[in-house]
PDB file of C-alpha atoms in Angstrom:
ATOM      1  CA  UNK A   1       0.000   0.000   0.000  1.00 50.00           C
ATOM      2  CA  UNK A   2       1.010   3.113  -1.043  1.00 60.00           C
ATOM      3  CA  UNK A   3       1.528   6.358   1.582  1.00 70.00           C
ATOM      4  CA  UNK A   4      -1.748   7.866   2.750  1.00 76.00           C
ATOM      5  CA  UNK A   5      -1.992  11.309   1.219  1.00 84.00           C
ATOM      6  CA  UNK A   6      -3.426  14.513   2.584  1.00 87.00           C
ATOM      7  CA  UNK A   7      -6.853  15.756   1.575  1.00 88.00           C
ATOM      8  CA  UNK A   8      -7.013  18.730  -0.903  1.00 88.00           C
ATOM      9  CA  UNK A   9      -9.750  20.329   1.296  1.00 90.00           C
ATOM     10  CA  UNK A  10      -7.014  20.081   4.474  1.00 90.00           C
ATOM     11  CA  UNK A  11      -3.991  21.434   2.057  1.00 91.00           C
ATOM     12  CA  UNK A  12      -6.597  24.197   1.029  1.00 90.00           C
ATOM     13  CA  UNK A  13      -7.191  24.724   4.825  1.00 90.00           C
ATOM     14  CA  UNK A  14      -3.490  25.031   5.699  1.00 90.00           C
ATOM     15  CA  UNK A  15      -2.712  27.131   2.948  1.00 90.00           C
ATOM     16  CA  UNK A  16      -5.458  29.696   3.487  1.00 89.00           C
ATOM     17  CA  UNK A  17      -4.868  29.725   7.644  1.00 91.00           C
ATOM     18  CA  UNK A  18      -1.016  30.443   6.863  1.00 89.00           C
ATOM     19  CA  UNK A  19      -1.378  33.215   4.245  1.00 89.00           C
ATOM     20  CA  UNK A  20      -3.589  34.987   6.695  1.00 87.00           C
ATOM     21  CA  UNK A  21      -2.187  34.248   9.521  1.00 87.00           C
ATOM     22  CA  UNK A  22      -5.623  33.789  11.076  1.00 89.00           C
ATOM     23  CA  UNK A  23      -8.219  30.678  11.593  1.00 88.00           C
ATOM     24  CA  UNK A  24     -11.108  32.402  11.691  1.00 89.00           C
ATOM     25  CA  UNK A  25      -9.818  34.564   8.059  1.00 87.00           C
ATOM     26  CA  UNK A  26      -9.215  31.156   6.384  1.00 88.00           C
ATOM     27  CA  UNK A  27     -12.495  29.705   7.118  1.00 89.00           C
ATOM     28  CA  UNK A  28     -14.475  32.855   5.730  1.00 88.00           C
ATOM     29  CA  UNK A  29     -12.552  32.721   2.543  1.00 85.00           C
ATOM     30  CA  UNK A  30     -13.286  29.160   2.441  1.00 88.00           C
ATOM     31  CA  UNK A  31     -16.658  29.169   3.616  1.00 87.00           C
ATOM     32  CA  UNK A  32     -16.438  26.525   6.065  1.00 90.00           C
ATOM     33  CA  UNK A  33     -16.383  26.524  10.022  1.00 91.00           C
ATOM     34  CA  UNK A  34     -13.168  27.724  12.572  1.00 89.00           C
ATOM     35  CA  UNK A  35     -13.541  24.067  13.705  1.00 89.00           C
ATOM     36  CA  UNK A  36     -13.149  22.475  10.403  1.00 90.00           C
ATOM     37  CA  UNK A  37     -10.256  24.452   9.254  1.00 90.00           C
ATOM     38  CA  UNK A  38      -8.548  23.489  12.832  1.00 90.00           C
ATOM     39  CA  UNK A  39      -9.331  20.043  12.868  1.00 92.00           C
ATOM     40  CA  UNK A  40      -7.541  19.960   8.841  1.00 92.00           C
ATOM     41  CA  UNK A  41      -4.483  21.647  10.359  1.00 90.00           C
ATOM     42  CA  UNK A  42      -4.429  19.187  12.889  1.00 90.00           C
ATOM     43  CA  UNK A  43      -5.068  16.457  10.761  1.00 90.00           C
ATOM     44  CA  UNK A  44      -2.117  17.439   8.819  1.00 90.00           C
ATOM     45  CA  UNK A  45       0.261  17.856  11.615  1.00 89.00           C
ATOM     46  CA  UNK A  46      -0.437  14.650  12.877  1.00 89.00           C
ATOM     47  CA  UNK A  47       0.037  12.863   9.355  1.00 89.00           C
ATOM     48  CA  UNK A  48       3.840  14.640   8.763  1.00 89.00           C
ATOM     49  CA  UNK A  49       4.418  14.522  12.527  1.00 89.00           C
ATOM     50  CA  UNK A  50       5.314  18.119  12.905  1.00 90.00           C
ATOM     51  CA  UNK A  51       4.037  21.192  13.964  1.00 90.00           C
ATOM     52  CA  UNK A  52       2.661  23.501  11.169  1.00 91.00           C
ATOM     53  CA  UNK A  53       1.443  26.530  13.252  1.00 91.00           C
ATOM     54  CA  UNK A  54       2.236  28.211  16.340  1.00 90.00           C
ATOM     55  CA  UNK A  55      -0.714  29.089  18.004  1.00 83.00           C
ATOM     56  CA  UNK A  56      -0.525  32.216  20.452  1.00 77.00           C
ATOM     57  CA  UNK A  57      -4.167  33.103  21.775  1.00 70.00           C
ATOM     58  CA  UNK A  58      -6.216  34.245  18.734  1.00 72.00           C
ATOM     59  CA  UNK A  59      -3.604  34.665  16.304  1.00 78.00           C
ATOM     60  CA  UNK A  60      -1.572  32.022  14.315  1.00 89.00           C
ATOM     61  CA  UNK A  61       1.865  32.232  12.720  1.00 89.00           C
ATOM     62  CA  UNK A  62       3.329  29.128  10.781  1.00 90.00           C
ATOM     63  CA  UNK A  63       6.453  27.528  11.165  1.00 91.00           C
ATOM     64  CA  UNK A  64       9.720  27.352   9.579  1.00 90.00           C
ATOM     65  CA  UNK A  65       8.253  23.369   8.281  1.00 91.00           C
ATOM     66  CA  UNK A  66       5.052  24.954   7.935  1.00 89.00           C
ATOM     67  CA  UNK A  67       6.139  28.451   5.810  1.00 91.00           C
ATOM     68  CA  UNK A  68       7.822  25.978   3.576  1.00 90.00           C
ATOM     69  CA  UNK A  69       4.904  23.665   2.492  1.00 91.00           C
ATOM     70  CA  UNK A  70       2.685  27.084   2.319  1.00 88.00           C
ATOM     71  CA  UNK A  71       4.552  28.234  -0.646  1.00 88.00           C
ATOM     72  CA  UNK A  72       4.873  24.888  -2.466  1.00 88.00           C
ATOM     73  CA  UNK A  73       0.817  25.301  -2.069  1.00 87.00           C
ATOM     74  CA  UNK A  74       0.435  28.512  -3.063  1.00 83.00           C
ATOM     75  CA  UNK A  75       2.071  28.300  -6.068  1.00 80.00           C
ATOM     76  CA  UNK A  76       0.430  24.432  -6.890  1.00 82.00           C
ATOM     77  CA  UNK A  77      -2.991  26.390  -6.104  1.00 79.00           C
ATOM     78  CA  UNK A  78      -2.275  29.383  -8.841  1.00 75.00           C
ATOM     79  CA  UNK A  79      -0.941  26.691 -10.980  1.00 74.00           C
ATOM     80  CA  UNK A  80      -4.634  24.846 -10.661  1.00 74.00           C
ATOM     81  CA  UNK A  81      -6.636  27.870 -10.713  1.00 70.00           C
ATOM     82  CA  UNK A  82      -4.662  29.310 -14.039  1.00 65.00           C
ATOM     83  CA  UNK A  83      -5.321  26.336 -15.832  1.00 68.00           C
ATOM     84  CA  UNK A  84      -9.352  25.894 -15.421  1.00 64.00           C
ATOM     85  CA  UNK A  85      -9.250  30.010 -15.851  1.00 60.00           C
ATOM     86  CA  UNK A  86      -7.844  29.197 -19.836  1.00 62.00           C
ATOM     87  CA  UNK A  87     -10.027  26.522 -19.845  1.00 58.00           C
ATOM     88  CA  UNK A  88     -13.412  27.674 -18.695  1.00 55.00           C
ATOM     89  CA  UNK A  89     -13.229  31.212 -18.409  1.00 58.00           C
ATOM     90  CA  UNK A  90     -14.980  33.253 -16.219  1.00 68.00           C
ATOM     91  CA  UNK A  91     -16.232  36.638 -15.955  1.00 84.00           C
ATOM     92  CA  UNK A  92     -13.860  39.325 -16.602  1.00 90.00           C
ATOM     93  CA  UNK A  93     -13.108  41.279 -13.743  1.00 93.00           C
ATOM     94  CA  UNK A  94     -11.902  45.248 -13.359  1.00 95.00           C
ATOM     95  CA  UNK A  95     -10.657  46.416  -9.837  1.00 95.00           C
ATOM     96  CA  UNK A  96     -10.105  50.031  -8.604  1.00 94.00           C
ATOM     97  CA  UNK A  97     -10.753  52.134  -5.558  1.00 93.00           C
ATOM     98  CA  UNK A  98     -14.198  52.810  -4.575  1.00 92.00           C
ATOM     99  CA  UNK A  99     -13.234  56.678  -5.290  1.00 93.00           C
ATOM    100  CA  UNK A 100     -12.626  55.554  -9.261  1.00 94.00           C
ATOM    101  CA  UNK A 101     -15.563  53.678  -9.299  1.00 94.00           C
ATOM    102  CA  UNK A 102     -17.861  56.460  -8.537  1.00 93.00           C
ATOM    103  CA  UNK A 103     -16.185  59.647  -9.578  1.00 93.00           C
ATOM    104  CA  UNK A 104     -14.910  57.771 -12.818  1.00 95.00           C
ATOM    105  CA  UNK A 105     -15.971  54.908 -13.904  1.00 95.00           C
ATOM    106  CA  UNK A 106     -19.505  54.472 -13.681  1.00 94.00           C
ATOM    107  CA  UNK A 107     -20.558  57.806 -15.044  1.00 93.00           C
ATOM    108  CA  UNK A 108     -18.737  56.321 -18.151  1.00 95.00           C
ATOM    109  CA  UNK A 109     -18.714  52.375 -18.370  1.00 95.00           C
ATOM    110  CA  UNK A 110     -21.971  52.465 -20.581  1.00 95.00           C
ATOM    111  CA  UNK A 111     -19.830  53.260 -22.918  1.00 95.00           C
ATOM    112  CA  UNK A 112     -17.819  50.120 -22.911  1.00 96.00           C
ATOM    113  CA  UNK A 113     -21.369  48.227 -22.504  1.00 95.00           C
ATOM    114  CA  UNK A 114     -22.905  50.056 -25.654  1.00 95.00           C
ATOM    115  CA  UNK A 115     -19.869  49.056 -27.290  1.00 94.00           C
ATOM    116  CA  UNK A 116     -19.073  45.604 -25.900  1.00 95.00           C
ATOM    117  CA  UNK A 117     -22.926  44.268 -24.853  1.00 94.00           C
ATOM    118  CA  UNK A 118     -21.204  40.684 -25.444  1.00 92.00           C
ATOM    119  CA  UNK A 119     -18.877  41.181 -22.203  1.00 92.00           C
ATOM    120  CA  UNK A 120     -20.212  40.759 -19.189  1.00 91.00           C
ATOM    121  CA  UNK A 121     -17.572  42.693 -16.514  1.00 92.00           C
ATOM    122  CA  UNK A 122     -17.608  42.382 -12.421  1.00 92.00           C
ATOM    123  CA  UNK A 123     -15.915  44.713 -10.144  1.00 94.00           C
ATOM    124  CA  UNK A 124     -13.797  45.071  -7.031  1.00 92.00           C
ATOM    125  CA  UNK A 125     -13.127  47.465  -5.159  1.00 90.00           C
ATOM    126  CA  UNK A 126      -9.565  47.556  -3.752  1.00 87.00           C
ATOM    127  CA  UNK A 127      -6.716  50.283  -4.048  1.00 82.00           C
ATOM    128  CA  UNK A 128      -3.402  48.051  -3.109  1.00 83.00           C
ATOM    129  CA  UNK A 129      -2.461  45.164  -4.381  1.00 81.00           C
ATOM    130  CA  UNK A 130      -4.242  41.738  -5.107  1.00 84.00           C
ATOM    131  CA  UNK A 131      -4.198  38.507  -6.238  1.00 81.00           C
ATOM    132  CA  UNK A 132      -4.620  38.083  -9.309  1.00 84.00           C
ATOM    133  CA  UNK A 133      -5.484  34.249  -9.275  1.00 78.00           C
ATOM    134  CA  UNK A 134      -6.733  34.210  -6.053  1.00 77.00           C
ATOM    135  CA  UNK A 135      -9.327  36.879  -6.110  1.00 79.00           C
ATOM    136  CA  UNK A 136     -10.172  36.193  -9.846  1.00 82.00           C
ATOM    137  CA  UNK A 137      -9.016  40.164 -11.108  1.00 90.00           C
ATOM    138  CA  UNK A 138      -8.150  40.770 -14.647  1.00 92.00           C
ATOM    139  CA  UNK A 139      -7.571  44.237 -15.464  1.00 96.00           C
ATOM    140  CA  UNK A 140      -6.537  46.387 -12.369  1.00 96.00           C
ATOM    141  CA  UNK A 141      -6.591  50.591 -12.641  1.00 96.00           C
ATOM    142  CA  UNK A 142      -3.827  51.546 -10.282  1.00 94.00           C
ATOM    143  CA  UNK A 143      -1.591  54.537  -9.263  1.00 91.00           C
ATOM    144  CA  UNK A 144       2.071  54.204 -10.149  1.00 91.00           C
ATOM    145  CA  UNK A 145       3.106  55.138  -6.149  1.00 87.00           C
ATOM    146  CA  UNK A 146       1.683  51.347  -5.384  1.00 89.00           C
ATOM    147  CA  UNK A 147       4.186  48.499  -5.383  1.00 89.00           C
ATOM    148  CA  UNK A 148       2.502  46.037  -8.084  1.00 89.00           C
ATOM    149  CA  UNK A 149       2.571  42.422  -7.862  1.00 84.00           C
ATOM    150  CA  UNK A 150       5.130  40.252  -9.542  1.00 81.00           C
ATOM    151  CA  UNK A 151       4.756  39.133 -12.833  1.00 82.00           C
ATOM    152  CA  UNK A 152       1.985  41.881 -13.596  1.00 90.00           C
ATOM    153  CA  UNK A 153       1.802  43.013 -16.851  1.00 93.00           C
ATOM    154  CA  UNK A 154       1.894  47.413 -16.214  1.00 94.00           C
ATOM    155  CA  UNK A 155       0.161  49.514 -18.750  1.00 94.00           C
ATOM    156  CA  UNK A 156       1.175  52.979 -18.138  1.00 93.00           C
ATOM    157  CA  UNK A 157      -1.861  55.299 -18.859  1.00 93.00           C
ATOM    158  CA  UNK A 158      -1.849  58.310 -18.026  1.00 92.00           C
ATOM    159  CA  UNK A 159       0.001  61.617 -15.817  1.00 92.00           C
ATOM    160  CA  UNK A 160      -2.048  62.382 -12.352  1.00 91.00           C
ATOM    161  CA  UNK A 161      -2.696  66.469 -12.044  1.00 93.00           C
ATOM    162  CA  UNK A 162      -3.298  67.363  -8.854  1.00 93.00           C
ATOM    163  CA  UNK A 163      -4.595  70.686  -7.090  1.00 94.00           C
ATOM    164  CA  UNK A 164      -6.960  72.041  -4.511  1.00 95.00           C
ATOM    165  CA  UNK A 165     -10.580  72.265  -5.049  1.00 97.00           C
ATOM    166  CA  UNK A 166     -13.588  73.677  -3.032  1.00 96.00           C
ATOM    167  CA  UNK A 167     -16.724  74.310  -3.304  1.00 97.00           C
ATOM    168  CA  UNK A 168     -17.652  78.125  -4.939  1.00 96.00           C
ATOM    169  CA  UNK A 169     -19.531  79.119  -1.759  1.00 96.00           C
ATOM    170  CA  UNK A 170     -16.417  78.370  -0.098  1.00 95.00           C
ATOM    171  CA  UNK A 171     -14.221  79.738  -2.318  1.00 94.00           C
ATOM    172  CA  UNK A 172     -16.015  83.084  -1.968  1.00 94.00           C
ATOM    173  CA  UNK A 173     -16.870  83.048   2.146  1.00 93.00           C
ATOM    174  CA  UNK A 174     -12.718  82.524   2.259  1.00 90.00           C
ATOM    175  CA  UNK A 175     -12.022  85.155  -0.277  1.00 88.00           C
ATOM    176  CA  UNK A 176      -9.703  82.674  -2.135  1.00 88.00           C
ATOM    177  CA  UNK A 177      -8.125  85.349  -4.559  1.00 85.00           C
ATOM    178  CA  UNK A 178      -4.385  84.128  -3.881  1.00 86.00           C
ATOM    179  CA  UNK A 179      -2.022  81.500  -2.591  1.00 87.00           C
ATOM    180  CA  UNK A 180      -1.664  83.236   0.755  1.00 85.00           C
ATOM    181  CA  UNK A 181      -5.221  83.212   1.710  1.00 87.00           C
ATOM    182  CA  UNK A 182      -5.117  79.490   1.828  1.00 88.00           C
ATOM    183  CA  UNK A 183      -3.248  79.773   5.263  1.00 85.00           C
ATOM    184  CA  UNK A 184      -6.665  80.820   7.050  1.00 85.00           C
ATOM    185  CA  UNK A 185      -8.748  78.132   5.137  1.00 90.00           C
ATOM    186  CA  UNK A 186      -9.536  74.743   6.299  1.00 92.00           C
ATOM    187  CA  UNK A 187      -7.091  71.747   4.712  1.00 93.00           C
ATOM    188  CA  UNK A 188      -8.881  68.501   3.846  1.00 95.00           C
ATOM    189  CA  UNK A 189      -6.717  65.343   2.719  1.00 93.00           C
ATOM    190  CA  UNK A 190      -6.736  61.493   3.318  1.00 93.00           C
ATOM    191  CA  UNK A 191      -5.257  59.069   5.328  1.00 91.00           C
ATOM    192  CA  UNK A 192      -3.806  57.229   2.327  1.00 87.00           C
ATOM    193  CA  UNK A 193      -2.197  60.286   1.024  1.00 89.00           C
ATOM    194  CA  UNK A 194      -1.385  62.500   4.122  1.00 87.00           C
ATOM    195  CA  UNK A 195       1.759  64.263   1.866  1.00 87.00           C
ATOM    196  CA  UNK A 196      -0.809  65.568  -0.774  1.00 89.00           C
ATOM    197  CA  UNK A 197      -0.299  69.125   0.779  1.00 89.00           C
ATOM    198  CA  UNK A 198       3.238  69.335   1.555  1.00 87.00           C
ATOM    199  CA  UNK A 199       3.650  67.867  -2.290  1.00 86.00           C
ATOM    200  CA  UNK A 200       1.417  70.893  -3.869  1.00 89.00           C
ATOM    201  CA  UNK A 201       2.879  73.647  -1.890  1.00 87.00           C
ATOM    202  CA  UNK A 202       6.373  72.469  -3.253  1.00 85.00           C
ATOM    203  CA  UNK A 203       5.223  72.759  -6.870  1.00 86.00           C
ATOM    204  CA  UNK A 204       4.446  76.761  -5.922  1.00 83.00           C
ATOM    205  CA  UNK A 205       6.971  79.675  -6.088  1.00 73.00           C
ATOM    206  CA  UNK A 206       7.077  81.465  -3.679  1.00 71.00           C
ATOM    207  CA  UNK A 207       5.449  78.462  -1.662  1.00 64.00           C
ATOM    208  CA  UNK A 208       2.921  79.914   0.642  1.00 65.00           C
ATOM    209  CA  UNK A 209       2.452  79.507   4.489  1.00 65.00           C
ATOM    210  CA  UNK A 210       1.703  75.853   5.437  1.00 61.00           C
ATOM    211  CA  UNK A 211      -1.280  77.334   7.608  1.00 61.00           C
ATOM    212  CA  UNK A 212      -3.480  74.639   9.756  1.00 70.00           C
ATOM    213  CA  UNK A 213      -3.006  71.227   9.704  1.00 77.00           C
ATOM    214  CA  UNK A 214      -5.229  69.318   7.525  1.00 84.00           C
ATOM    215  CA  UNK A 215      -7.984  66.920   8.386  1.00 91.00           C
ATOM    216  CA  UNK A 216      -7.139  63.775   7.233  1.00 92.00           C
ATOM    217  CA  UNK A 217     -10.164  61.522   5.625  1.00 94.00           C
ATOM    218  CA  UNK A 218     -10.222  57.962   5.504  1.00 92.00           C
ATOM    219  CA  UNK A 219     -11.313  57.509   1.800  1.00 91.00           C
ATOM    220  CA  UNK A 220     -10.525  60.228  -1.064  1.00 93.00           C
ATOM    221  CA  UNK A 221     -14.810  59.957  -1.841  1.00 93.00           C
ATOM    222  CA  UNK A 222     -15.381  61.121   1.650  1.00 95.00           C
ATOM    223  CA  UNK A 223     -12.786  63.874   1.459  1.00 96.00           C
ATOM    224  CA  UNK A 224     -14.657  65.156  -1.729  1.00 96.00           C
ATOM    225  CA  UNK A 225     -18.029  64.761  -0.344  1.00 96.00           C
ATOM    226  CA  UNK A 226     -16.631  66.842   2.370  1.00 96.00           C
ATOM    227  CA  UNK A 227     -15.221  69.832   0.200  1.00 97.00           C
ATOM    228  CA  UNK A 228     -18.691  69.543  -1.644  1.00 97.00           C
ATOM    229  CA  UNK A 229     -20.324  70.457   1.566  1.00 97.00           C
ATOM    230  CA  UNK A 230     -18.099  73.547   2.159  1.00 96.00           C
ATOM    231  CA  UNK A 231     -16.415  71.817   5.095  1.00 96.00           C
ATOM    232  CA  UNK A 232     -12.591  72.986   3.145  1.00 94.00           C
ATOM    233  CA  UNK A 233     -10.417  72.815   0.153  1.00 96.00           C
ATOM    234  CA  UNK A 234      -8.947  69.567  -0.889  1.00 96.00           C
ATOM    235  CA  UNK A 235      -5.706  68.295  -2.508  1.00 93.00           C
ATOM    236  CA  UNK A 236      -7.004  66.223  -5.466  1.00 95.00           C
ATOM    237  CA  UNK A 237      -6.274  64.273  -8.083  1.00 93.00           C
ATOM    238  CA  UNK A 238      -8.421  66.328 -11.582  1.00 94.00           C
ATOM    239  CA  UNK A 239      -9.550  62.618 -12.711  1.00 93.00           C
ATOM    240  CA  UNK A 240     -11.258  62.225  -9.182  1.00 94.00           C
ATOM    241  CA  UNK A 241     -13.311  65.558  -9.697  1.00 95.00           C
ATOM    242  CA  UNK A 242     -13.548  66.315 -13.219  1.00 92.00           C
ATOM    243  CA  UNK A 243     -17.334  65.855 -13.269  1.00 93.00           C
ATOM    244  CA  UNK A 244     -18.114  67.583 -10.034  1.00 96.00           C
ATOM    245  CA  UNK A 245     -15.823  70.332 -11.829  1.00 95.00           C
ATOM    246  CA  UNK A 246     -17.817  70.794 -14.920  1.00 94.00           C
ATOM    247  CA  UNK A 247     -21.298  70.355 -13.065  1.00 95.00           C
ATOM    248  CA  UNK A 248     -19.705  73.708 -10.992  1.00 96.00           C
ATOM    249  CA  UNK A 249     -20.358  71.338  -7.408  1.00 96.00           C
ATOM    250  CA  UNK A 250     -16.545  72.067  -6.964  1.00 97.00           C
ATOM    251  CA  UNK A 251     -14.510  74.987  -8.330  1.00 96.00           C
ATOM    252  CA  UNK A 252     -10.020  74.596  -8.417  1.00 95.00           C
ATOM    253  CA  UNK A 253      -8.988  78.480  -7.595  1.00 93.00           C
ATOM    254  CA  UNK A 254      -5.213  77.987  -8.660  1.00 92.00           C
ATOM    255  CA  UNK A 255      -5.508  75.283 -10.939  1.00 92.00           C
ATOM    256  CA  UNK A 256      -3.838  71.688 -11.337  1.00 93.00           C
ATOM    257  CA  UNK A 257      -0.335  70.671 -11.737  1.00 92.00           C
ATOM    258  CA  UNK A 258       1.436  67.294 -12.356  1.00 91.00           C
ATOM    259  CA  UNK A 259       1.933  65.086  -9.028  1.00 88.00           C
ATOM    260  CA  UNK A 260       4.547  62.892  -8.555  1.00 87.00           C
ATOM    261  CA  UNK A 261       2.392  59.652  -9.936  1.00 90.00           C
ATOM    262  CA  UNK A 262       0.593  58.170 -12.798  1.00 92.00           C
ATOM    263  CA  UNK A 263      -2.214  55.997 -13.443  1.00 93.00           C
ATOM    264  CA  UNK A 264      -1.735  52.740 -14.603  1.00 95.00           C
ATOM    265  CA  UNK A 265      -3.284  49.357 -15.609  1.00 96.00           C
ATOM    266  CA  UNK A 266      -2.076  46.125 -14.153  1.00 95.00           C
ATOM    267  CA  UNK A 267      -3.180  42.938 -16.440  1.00 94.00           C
ATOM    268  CA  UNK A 268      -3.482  39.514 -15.453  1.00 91.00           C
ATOM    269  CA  UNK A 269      -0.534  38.178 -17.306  1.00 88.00           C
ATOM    270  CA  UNK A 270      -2.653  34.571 -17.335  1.00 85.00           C
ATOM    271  CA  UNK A 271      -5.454  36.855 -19.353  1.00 88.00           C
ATOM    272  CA  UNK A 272      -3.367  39.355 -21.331  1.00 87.00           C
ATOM    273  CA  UNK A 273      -4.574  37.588 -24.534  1.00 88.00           C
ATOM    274  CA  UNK A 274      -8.159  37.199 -24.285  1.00 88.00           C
ATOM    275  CA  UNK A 275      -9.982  39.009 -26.069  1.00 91.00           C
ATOM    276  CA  UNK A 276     -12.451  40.452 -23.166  1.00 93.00           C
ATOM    277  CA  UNK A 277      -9.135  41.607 -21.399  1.00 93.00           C
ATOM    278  CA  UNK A 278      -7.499  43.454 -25.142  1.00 94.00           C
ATOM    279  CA  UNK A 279     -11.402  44.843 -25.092  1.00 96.00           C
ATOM    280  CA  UNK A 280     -11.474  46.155 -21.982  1.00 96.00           C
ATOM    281  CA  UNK A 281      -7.979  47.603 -22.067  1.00 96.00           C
ATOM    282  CA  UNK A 282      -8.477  49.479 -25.355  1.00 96.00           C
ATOM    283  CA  UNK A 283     -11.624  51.078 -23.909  1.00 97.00           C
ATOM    284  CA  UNK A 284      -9.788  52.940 -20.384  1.00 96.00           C
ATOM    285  CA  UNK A 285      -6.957  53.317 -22.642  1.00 95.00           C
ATOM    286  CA  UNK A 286      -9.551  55.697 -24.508  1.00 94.00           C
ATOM    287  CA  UNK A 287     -11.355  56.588 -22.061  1.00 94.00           C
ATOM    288  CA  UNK A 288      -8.676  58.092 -19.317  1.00 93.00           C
ATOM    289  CA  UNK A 289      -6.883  60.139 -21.977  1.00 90.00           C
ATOM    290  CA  UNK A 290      -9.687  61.832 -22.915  1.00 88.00           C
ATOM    291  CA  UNK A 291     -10.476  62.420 -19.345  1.00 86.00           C
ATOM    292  CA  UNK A 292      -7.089  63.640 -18.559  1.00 77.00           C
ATOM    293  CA  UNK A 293      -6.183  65.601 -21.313  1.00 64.00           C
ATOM    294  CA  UNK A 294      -3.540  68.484 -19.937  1.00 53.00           C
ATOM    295  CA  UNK A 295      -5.574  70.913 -18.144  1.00 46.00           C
ATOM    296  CA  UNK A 296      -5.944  74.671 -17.809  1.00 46.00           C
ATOM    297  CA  UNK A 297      -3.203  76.412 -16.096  1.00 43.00           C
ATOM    298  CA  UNK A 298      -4.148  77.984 -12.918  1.00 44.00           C
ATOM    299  CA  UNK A 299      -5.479  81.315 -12.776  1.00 45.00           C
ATOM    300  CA  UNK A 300      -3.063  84.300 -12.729  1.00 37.00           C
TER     301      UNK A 300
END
């Protein structure tokens, strides 16, 4: 008789727990209960007869036996889920921040429909990095300042022009008629881009006055929401605001010059060639340089 082998759902189990360091994590991604993912791990470490976690209260860490067998089964599990992608493909799937998807991309992905009906596209909403296998993406719409993944395939798109922007009622209740009355106005920025100010300010000569310190925003969609309601002036990114821009929600007093980052596309490189994936590229291709085309220079 041959060696007993380990059950796929058990390697699954293991593999999940150890990538995110967490029992409870792995058995929501894999739908199952915390006791069935334990009793797998335990399963396993009694069939190799060594330990393949260190347990230490609610958290989990593998070991240096366990680290090793979670990378032979991460890669075995890409390798799997690759091959039934080519073969039975799925849904094609575009990712971006929630801040894209409504400032950007859903004012303007009936166009893609009207001119794709055969495709039928999914979102997520993310703004780091992902999985590509894992979490099924295949086209990814990404700023440059984010480390991508290996082996991504990196369509540059597009320069980001950034500037402040406020609402008009704002903008006149502030008297916002030159750089040095922003020092008595009220700074808005995010959490995920806290250097947005300081980053601005640098691109201006003479730089003006610092002034208070900004209120920092979890999301960029709540920071916009927030200048909308006359609550400050925001450092943006023009893509994010265009709309609100030519609707006259939000006004830009001194204009927009080009940050430090770009936009870019990651592509699955498992789903470069399929022709949903060339579709879907072509299309944001299109549609962010129109969107971005060089704007205005600020006001004298």
């Amino acid at each position: 008789m041959g060696k007993p082998r380990p059950s796929l759902n058990a390697l699954r189990a293991f593999e999940a727990t150890a990538r995110l360091a967490s029992l409870s994590a792995a058995a929501r991604e894999l739908n199952v209960t915390h006791g069935a993912v334990s009793r797998h791990i335990g399963g396993l470490e009694a069939m190799f007869g060594v330990p393949l976690l260190e347990r230490s209260g609610r958290s989990v860490q593998a070991t240096p036996q366990g680290t090793r067998l979670a990378a032979s089964l991460s890669q075995a599990f890409a390798m799997i889920e690759t091959g039934v992608e080519q073969l039975r493909p799925g849904p094609l799937t575009l990712s971006c921040s929630a801040t894209i998807m409504m400032n950007w991309l859903i004012p303007r992905i009936a166009g893609f429909h009207r001119r794709h009906p055969e495709i039928e596209l999914r979102f997520d909403m993310a703004h780091d990095r992902v999985d590509f296998v894992r979490d099924a993406i295949g086209v990814a719409i990404r700023n440059s300042g984010i480390e991508p993944p290996k082996e991504v395939v990196i369509r540059p798109m597009i320069d980001e022009w950034i500037g402040p922007v406020c609402s008009p009622a704002y903008r006149d209740a502030h008297g916002l008629a030159g750089l040095a009355d922003l020092a008595r106005c009220d700074r808005l920025a995010t959490k995920t881009r806290p250097g947005a100010w300081a980053q601005w300010l640098a691109t201006q000569a003479p730089a003006p006055e610092q002034g208070r310190e900004a209120v920092l925003y979890e999301h960029f969609y709540l920071m916009i929401q927030a200048a909308i309601c006359d609550l400050g002036i925001a450092i943006v990114p023009r893509l994010l605001v265009q709309d609100h821009l030519a609707s006259g929600k939000l006004v830009a007093p001194f204009g927009f010059v080009p940050g430090p980052n770009r936009m870019v596309l990651w592509i699955a490189p498992h789903l470069r060639h399929r022709a949903d994936t060339r579709a879907l590229v072509a299309w944001l291709s299109d549609a962010l340089r129109q969107s971005e085309a060089p704007p205005a220079a600020a006001p004298a």
